[in-house]
């Protein structure tokens, strides 16, 4: 399927996508002021008290910035996907790494309901995002709504190899840094390989939590 870049819009036979949506993370970094950049760099050395205080702050701000106030929570009815073994095992691993007052069935409900409502298959990236949210000490309803807001507002629906988002990422790198783009191409490194960690889970498996919270906080302000 052919396409062409026109200004900041990528045109193809079946879609029209504003490149600014894919550039959001770049803008997020570019607009960080000096204090915010220092905070991100020093976050890994926070004391436990400072860390938990920051988590409380992120919890409060993200509820507001993601617009989840008064959103309905997880229904009491049984969710058909709850016994999915893949989801069950993945959620157990999250709780092994991030102890929580929430139980495994709570995390399963969050992921299963999302998959059911969005009519999508489970992806490991969902639990990468969930692992960032569990330490915020949300209720299960808040956890679901924050997770839902992030995955629907910031994660492309199609993150498989060959998806539109990777074509756009290639164009952005090619535009902003042609030398880097040529270097990556010469080594046969595709935009899928360097773009998926962001598109699938907003760098959740790649950057330490303390620093990534700062990046997400800035991103969710937009």
PDB file of C-alpha atoms in Angstrom:
ATOM      1  CA  UNK A   1       0.000   0.000   0.000  1.00  0.00           C
ATOM      2  CA  UNK A   2       1.697   3.161  -1.171  1.00  0.00           C
ATOM      3  CA  UNK A   3       1.765   6.483   0.586  1.00  0.00           C
ATOM      4  CA  UNK A   4       3.361   9.905   0.597  1.00  0.00           C
ATOM      5  CA  UNK A   5       4.185  12.561   3.158  1.00  0.00           C
ATOM      6  CA  UNK A   6       2.486  15.907   2.639  1.00  0.00           C
ATOM      7  CA  UNK A   7       3.606  18.485   5.232  1.00  0.00           C
ATOM      8  CA  UNK A   8       2.704  16.835   8.500  1.00  0.00           C
ATOM      9  CA  UNK A   9       0.110  14.490   7.075  1.00  0.00           C
ATOM     10  CA  UNK A  10       0.741  10.972   5.813  1.00  0.00           C
ATOM     11  CA  UNK A  11      -1.668   9.987   3.054  1.00  0.00           C
ATOM     12  CA  UNK A  12      -2.451   6.453   1.964  1.00  0.00           C
ATOM     13  CA  UNK A  13      -5.219   4.803   0.041  1.00  0.00           C
ATOM     14  CA  UNK A  14      -7.167   3.816   3.138  1.00  0.00           C
ATOM     15  CA  UNK A  15      -6.219   6.328   5.796  1.00  0.00           C
ATOM     16  CA  UNK A  16      -5.215   9.879   6.592  1.00  0.00           C
ATOM     17  CA  UNK A  17      -3.132  10.276   9.743  1.00  0.00           C
ATOM     18  CA  UNK A  18      -1.796  13.461  11.320  1.00  0.00           C
ATOM     19  CA  UNK A  19       1.889  12.957  12.068  1.00  0.00           C
ATOM     20  CA  UNK A  20       1.548  15.200  15.117  1.00  0.00           C
ATOM     21  CA  UNK A  21      -0.156  12.320  16.929  1.00  0.00           C
ATOM     22  CA  UNK A  22       2.930  10.145  16.496  1.00  0.00           C
ATOM     23  CA  UNK A  23       5.265  13.035  17.334  1.00  0.00           C
ATOM     24  CA  UNK A  24       3.631  13.556  20.727  1.00  0.00           C
ATOM     25  CA  UNK A  25       6.396  11.816  22.645  1.00  0.00           C
ATOM     26  CA  UNK A  26       9.081  13.868  20.885  1.00  0.00           C
ATOM     27  CA  UNK A  27       7.231  17.056  21.808  1.00  0.00           C
ATOM     28  CA  UNK A  28       6.904  15.774  25.368  1.00  0.00           C
ATOM     29  CA  UNK A  29      10.689  15.519  25.718  1.00  0.00           C
ATOM     30  CA  UNK A  30      11.346  18.776  23.873  1.00  0.00           C
ATOM     31  CA  UNK A  31       8.996  20.765  26.122  1.00  0.00           C
ATOM     32  CA  UNK A  32      10.436  19.473  29.374  1.00  0.00           C
ATOM     33  CA  UNK A  33      12.038  22.347  31.221  1.00  0.00           C
ATOM     34  CA  UNK A  34      15.376  22.062  33.016  1.00  0.00           C
ATOM     35  CA  UNK A  35      13.817  21.200  36.381  1.00  0.00           C
ATOM     36  CA  UNK A  36      11.681  18.439  34.859  1.00  0.00           C
ATOM     37  CA  UNK A  37      14.696  16.959  33.080  1.00  0.00           C
ATOM     38  CA  UNK A  38      16.689  16.988  36.320  1.00  0.00           C
ATOM     39  CA  UNK A  39      13.763  15.342  38.100  1.00  0.00           C
ATOM     40  CA  UNK A  40      13.671  12.552  35.527  1.00  0.00           C
ATOM     41  CA  UNK A  41      17.422  11.948  35.840  1.00  0.00           C
ATOM     42  CA  UNK A  42      17.412  11.978  39.640  1.00  0.00           C
ATOM     43  CA  UNK A  43      14.232   9.957  40.136  1.00  0.00           C
ATOM     44  CA  UNK A  44      16.112   6.673  40.325  1.00  0.00           C
ATOM     45  CA  UNK A  45      17.813   7.832  43.551  1.00  0.00           C
ATOM     46  CA  UNK A  46      14.695   8.905  45.454  1.00  0.00           C
ATOM     47  CA  UNK A  47      14.189   7.735  49.014  1.00  0.00           C
ATOM     48  CA  UNK A  48      11.225   5.456  49.702  1.00  0.00           C
ATOM     49  CA  UNK A  49       9.323   8.323  51.326  1.00  0.00           C
ATOM     50  CA  UNK A  50       9.860  10.641  48.362  1.00  0.00           C
ATOM     51  CA  UNK A  51       9.008   7.854  45.927  1.00  0.00           C
ATOM     52  CA  UNK A  52       5.664   7.052  47.557  1.00  0.00           C
ATOM     53  CA  UNK A  53       4.844  10.741  47.871  1.00  0.00           C
ATOM     54  CA  UNK A  54       5.442  11.120  44.138  1.00  0.00           C
ATOM     55  CA  UNK A  55       3.235   8.111  43.424  1.00  0.00           C
ATOM     56  CA  UNK A  56       0.389   9.726  45.354  1.00  0.00           C
ATOM     57  CA  UNK A  57       0.868  12.886  43.312  1.00  0.00           C
ATOM     58  CA  UNK A  58       0.834  10.974  40.011  1.00  0.00           C
ATOM     59  CA  UNK A  59      -2.292   9.135  41.097  1.00  0.00           C
ATOM     60  CA  UNK A  60      -4.144  12.373  41.788  1.00  0.00           C
ATOM     61  CA  UNK A  61      -2.943  14.144  38.639  1.00  0.00           C
ATOM     62  CA  UNK A  62      -3.551  11.252  36.259  1.00  0.00           C
ATOM     63  CA  UNK A  63      -7.105  10.747  37.475  1.00  0.00           C
ATOM     64  CA  UNK A  64      -7.697  14.381  36.540  1.00  0.00           C
ATOM     65  CA  UNK A  65      -5.555  14.656  33.393  1.00  0.00           C
ATOM     66  CA  UNK A  66      -6.848  11.418  31.886  1.00  0.00           C
ATOM     67  CA  UNK A  67     -10.425  12.459  32.597  1.00  0.00           C
ATOM     68  CA  UNK A  68     -11.538   9.393  34.527  1.00  0.00           C
ATOM     69  CA  UNK A  69     -13.436  11.127  37.320  1.00  0.00           C
ATOM     70  CA  UNK A  70     -16.878   9.580  37.761  1.00  0.00           C
ATOM     71  CA  UNK A  71     -16.222   6.947  35.101  1.00  0.00           C
ATOM     72  CA  UNK A  72     -18.045   3.640  35.669  1.00  0.00           C
ATOM     73  CA  UNK A  73     -15.919   0.860  37.085  1.00  0.00           C
ATOM     74  CA  UNK A  74     -15.720  -2.856  36.456  1.00  0.00           C
ATOM     75  CA  UNK A  75     -19.206  -4.422  36.378  1.00  0.00           C
ATOM     76  CA  UNK A  76     -20.076  -7.105  38.900  1.00  0.00           C
ATOM     77  CA  UNK A  77     -21.116  -9.537  36.179  1.00  0.00           C
ATOM     78  CA  UNK A  78     -18.750 -12.334  35.294  1.00  0.00           C
ATOM     79  CA  UNK A  79     -16.290 -11.496  32.530  1.00  0.00           C
ATOM     80  CA  UNK A  80     -16.016 -14.204  29.919  1.00  0.00           C
ATOM     81  CA  UNK A  81     -12.237 -13.885  29.498  1.00  0.00           C
ATOM     82  CA  UNK A  82     -11.364 -13.970  33.193  1.00  0.00           C
ATOM     83  CA  UNK A  83     -10.092 -17.549  33.116  1.00  0.00           C
ATOM     84  CA  UNK A  84      -7.719 -16.944  30.232  1.00  0.00           C
ATOM     85  CA  UNK A  85      -4.549 -18.711  31.384  1.00  0.00           C
ATOM     86  CA  UNK A  86      -2.260 -16.308  29.539  1.00  0.00           C
ATOM     87  CA  UNK A  87      -3.796 -13.327  31.328  1.00  0.00           C
ATOM     88  CA  UNK A  88      -3.773 -15.203  34.642  1.00  0.00           C
ATOM     89  CA  UNK A  89      -0.062 -16.045  34.404  1.00  0.00           C
ATOM     90  CA  UNK A  90       0.943 -12.569  33.211  1.00  0.00           C
ATOM     91  CA  UNK A  91      -0.910 -10.890  36.087  1.00  0.00           C
ATOM     92  CA  UNK A  92       0.718 -13.209  38.625  1.00  0.00           C
ATOM     93  CA  UNK A  93       4.107 -12.064  37.331  1.00  0.00           C
ATOM     94  CA  UNK A  94       3.087  -8.422  37.790  1.00  0.00           C
ATOM     95  CA  UNK A  95       2.179  -9.032  41.435  1.00  0.00           C
ATOM     96  CA  UNK A  96       5.418 -10.939  41.989  1.00  0.00           C
ATOM     97  CA  UNK A  97       7.318  -7.820  40.949  1.00  0.00           C
ATOM     98  CA  UNK A  98       4.891  -5.271  42.445  1.00  0.00           C
ATOM     99  CA  UNK A  99       3.181  -6.446  45.642  1.00  0.00           C
ATOM    100  CA  UNK A 100      -0.239  -4.843  46.009  1.00  0.00           C
ATOM    101  CA  UNK A 101      -3.388  -4.907  48.095  1.00  0.00           C
ATOM    102  CA  UNK A 102      -5.152  -5.797  44.851  1.00  0.00           C
ATOM    103  CA  UNK A 103      -5.432  -9.489  44.119  1.00  0.00           C
ATOM    104  CA  UNK A 104      -4.598 -11.360  40.954  1.00  0.00           C
ATOM    105  CA  UNK A 105      -8.291 -11.641  40.139  1.00  0.00           C
ATOM    106  CA  UNK A 106      -8.502  -7.821  40.193  1.00  0.00           C
ATOM    107  CA  UNK A 107      -5.701  -7.448  37.654  1.00  0.00           C
ATOM    108  CA  UNK A 108      -7.182 -10.210  35.529  1.00  0.00           C
ATOM    109  CA  UNK A 109     -10.520  -8.408  35.543  1.00  0.00           C
ATOM    110  CA  UNK A 110      -8.890  -5.182  34.349  1.00  0.00           C
ATOM    111  CA  UNK A 111      -7.127  -6.824  31.412  1.00  0.00           C
ATOM    112  CA  UNK A 112      -9.945  -9.224  30.563  1.00  0.00           C
ATOM    113  CA  UNK A 113     -12.605  -6.514  30.526  1.00  0.00           C
ATOM    114  CA  UNK A 114     -10.406  -4.327  28.336  1.00  0.00           C
ATOM    115  CA  UNK A 115      -9.892  -7.169  25.838  1.00  0.00           C
ATOM    116  CA  UNK A 116     -13.606  -7.937  25.871  1.00  0.00           C
ATOM    117  CA  UNK A 117     -14.722  -4.346  25.334  1.00  0.00           C
ATOM    118  CA  UNK A 118     -12.098  -3.596  22.699  1.00  0.00           C
ATOM    119  CA  UNK A 119     -12.573  -6.995  21.030  1.00  0.00           C
ATOM    120  CA  UNK A 120      -8.841  -7.602  20.968  1.00  0.00           C
ATOM    121  CA  UNK A 121      -6.478 -10.390  21.949  1.00  0.00           C
ATOM    122  CA  UNK A 122      -4.284 -10.160  25.020  1.00  0.00           C
ATOM    123  CA  UNK A 123      -0.828  -8.651  24.488  1.00  0.00           C
ATOM    124  CA  UNK A 124       2.062  -8.790  26.961  1.00  0.00           C
ATOM    125  CA  UNK A 125       2.407  -5.022  26.631  1.00  0.00           C
ATOM    126  CA  UNK A 126      -0.847  -4.652  28.595  1.00  0.00           C
ATOM    127  CA  UNK A 127       0.760  -6.062  31.719  1.00  0.00           C
ATOM    128  CA  UNK A 128       3.833  -3.869  31.171  1.00  0.00           C
ATOM    129  CA  UNK A 129       1.533  -0.854  31.420  1.00  0.00           C
ATOM    130  CA  UNK A 130      -0.344  -2.402  34.329  1.00  0.00           C
ATOM    131  CA  UNK A 131       2.920  -2.896  36.206  1.00  0.00           C
ATOM    132  CA  UNK A 132       3.482   0.861  36.056  1.00  0.00           C
ATOM    133  CA  UNK A 133       0.023   1.517  37.500  1.00  0.00           C
ATOM    134  CA  UNK A 134      -0.182  -1.025  40.327  1.00  0.00           C
ATOM    135  CA  UNK A 135       2.207   0.948  42.612  1.00  0.00           C
ATOM    136  CA  UNK A 136      -0.153   3.958  42.447  1.00  0.00           C
ATOM    137  CA  UNK A 137      -2.405   2.169  44.970  1.00  0.00           C
ATOM    138  CA  UNK A 138      -5.576   2.726  42.990  1.00  0.00           C
ATOM    139  CA  UNK A 139      -8.860   1.019  43.617  1.00  0.00           C
ATOM    140  CA  UNK A 140      -9.600  -1.658  41.036  1.00  0.00           C
ATOM    141  CA  UNK A 141     -12.094   0.667  39.314  1.00  0.00           C
ATOM    142  CA  UNK A 142      -9.548   3.498  39.135  1.00  0.00           C
ATOM    143  CA  UNK A 143      -6.926   1.066  37.890  1.00  0.00           C
ATOM    144  CA  UNK A 144      -9.190  -0.086  35.085  1.00  0.00           C
ATOM    145  CA  UNK A 145     -10.139   3.438  34.027  1.00  0.00           C
ATOM    146  CA  UNK A 146      -6.554   4.742  34.075  1.00  0.00           C
ATOM    147  CA  UNK A 147      -5.399   1.665  32.162  1.00  0.00           C
ATOM    148  CA  UNK A 148      -8.230   2.057  29.656  1.00  0.00           C
ATOM    149  CA  UNK A 149      -7.523   5.762  29.145  1.00  0.00           C
ATOM    150  CA  UNK A 150      -3.810   5.168  28.534  1.00  0.00           C
ATOM    151  CA  UNK A 151      -4.247   2.231  26.178  1.00  0.00           C
ATOM    152  CA  UNK A 152      -6.961   3.898  24.110  1.00  0.00           C
ATOM    153  CA  UNK A 153      -5.540   7.436  24.015  1.00  0.00           C
ATOM    154  CA  UNK A 154      -1.809   6.782  23.704  1.00  0.00           C
ATOM    155  CA  UNK A 155      -1.354   3.246  22.346  1.00  0.00           C
ATOM    156  CA  UNK A 156      -2.242   2.575  18.677  1.00  0.00           C
ATOM    157  CA  UNK A 157      -4.844  -0.125  18.184  1.00  0.00           C
ATOM    158  CA  UNK A 158      -2.614  -1.929  15.688  1.00  0.00           C
ATOM    159  CA  UNK A 159       0.918  -2.514  16.995  1.00  0.00           C
ATOM    160  CA  UNK A 160       1.772  -5.540  14.869  1.00  0.00           C
ATOM    161  CA  UNK A 161       4.715  -5.478  12.488  1.00  0.00           C
ATOM    162  CA  UNK A 162       3.841  -3.455   9.393  1.00  0.00           C
ATOM    163  CA  UNK A 163       1.305  -1.261  11.206  1.00  0.00           C
ATOM    164  CA  UNK A 164       0.836   2.363  10.169  1.00  0.00           C
ATOM    165  CA  UNK A 165       2.467   3.727  13.331  1.00  0.00           C
ATOM    166  CA  UNK A 166       5.832   2.221  12.362  1.00  0.00           C
ATOM    167  CA  UNK A 167       5.626   3.710   8.879  1.00  0.00           C
ATOM    168  CA  UNK A 168       5.019   7.087  10.492  1.00  0.00           C
ATOM    169  CA  UNK A 169       7.887   6.578  12.929  1.00  0.00           C
ATOM    170  CA  UNK A 170      10.198   5.868  10.002  1.00  0.00           C
ATOM    171  CA  UNK A 171       9.115   9.120   8.332  1.00  0.00           C
ATOM    172  CA  UNK A 172       9.642  11.112  11.531  1.00  0.00           C
ATOM    173  CA  UNK A 173      13.167   9.773  12.088  1.00  0.00           C
ATOM    174  CA  UNK A 174      13.954  10.292   8.411  1.00  0.00           C
ATOM    175  CA  UNK A 175      12.763  13.907   8.622  1.00  0.00           C
ATOM    176  CA  UNK A 176      14.349  14.871  11.956  1.00  0.00           C
ATOM    177  CA  UNK A 177      17.634  12.962  11.611  1.00  0.00           C
ATOM    178  CA  UNK A 178      18.399  11.733   8.063  1.00  0.00           C
ATOM    179  CA  UNK A 179      21.866  10.500   9.056  1.00  0.00           C
ATOM    180  CA  UNK A 180      20.478   8.372  11.869  1.00  0.00           C
ATOM    181  CA  UNK A 181      17.771   7.052   9.566  1.00  0.00           C
ATOM    182  CA  UNK A 182      20.360   6.053   6.952  1.00  0.00           C
ATOM    183  CA  UNK A 183      22.546   4.443   9.613  1.00  0.00           C
ATOM    184  CA  UNK A 184      19.653   2.356  10.943  1.00  0.00           C
ATOM    185  CA  UNK A 185      18.654   1.301   7.441  1.00  0.00           C
ATOM    186  CA  UNK A 186      22.240   0.325   6.590  1.00  0.00           C
ATOM    187  CA  UNK A 187      22.194  -2.035   9.575  1.00  0.00           C
ATOM    188  CA  UNK A 188      18.727  -3.312   8.649  1.00  0.00           C
ATOM    189  CA  UNK A 189      17.201  -1.981  11.873  1.00  0.00           C
ATOM    190  CA  UNK A 190      13.519  -1.381  11.191  1.00  0.00           C
ATOM    191  CA  UNK A 191      11.177   1.142  12.754  1.00  0.00           C
ATOM    192  CA  UNK A 192       9.247  -1.802  14.213  1.00  0.00           C
ATOM    193  CA  UNK A 193      12.290  -2.859  16.223  1.00  0.00           C
ATOM    194  CA  UNK A 194      12.990   0.541  17.749  1.00  0.00           C
ATOM    195  CA  UNK A 195       9.404   1.823  17.748  1.00  0.00           C
ATOM    196  CA  UNK A 196       7.471  -1.039  19.321  1.00  0.00           C
ATOM    197  CA  UNK A 197       8.657  -0.454  22.918  1.00  0.00           C
ATOM    198  CA  UNK A 198       7.046   2.991  22.792  1.00  0.00           C
ATOM    199  CA  UNK A 199       3.962   2.248  20.742  1.00  0.00           C
ATOM    200  CA  UNK A 200       3.094  -0.959  22.592  1.00  0.00           C
ATOM    201  CA  UNK A 201       3.725   0.119  26.184  1.00  0.00           C
ATOM    202  CA  UNK A 202       5.059   3.698  26.218  1.00  0.00           C
ATOM    203  CA  UNK A 203       8.566   2.418  27.090  1.00  0.00           C
ATOM    204  CA  UNK A 204       7.284   0.564  30.169  1.00  0.00           C
ATOM    205  CA  UNK A 205       9.661  -2.404  29.740  1.00  0.00           C
ATOM    206  CA  UNK A 206      12.625  -0.242  28.712  1.00  0.00           C
ATOM    207  CA  UNK A 207      13.019   2.561  31.280  1.00  0.00           C
ATOM    208  CA  UNK A 208      13.130   2.304  35.074  1.00  0.00           C
ATOM    209  CA  UNK A 209       9.798   3.100  36.706  1.00  0.00           C
ATOM    210  CA  UNK A 210      10.932   6.153  38.659  1.00  0.00           C
ATOM    211  CA  UNK A 211      12.176   7.929  35.527  1.00  0.00           C
ATOM    212  CA  UNK A 212       9.322   6.767  33.329  1.00  0.00           C
ATOM    213  CA  UNK A 213       6.724   8.126  35.758  1.00  0.00           C
ATOM    214  CA  UNK A 214       8.153  11.592  35.096  1.00  0.00           C
ATOM    215  CA  UNK A 215       7.896  11.099  31.318  1.00  0.00           C
ATOM    216  CA  UNK A 216       4.347   9.748  31.539  1.00  0.00           C
ATOM    217  CA  UNK A 217       3.328  12.590  33.825  1.00  0.00           C
ATOM    218  CA  UNK A 218       4.463  15.096  31.215  1.00  0.00           C
ATOM    219  CA  UNK A 219       2.856  13.124  28.389  1.00  0.00           C
ATOM    220  CA  UNK A 220      -0.520  12.891  30.135  1.00  0.00           C
ATOM    221  CA  UNK A 221      -0.602  16.653  30.667  1.00  0.00           C
ATOM    222  CA  UNK A 222      -1.005  17.152  26.925  1.00  0.00           C
TER     223      UNK A 222
END
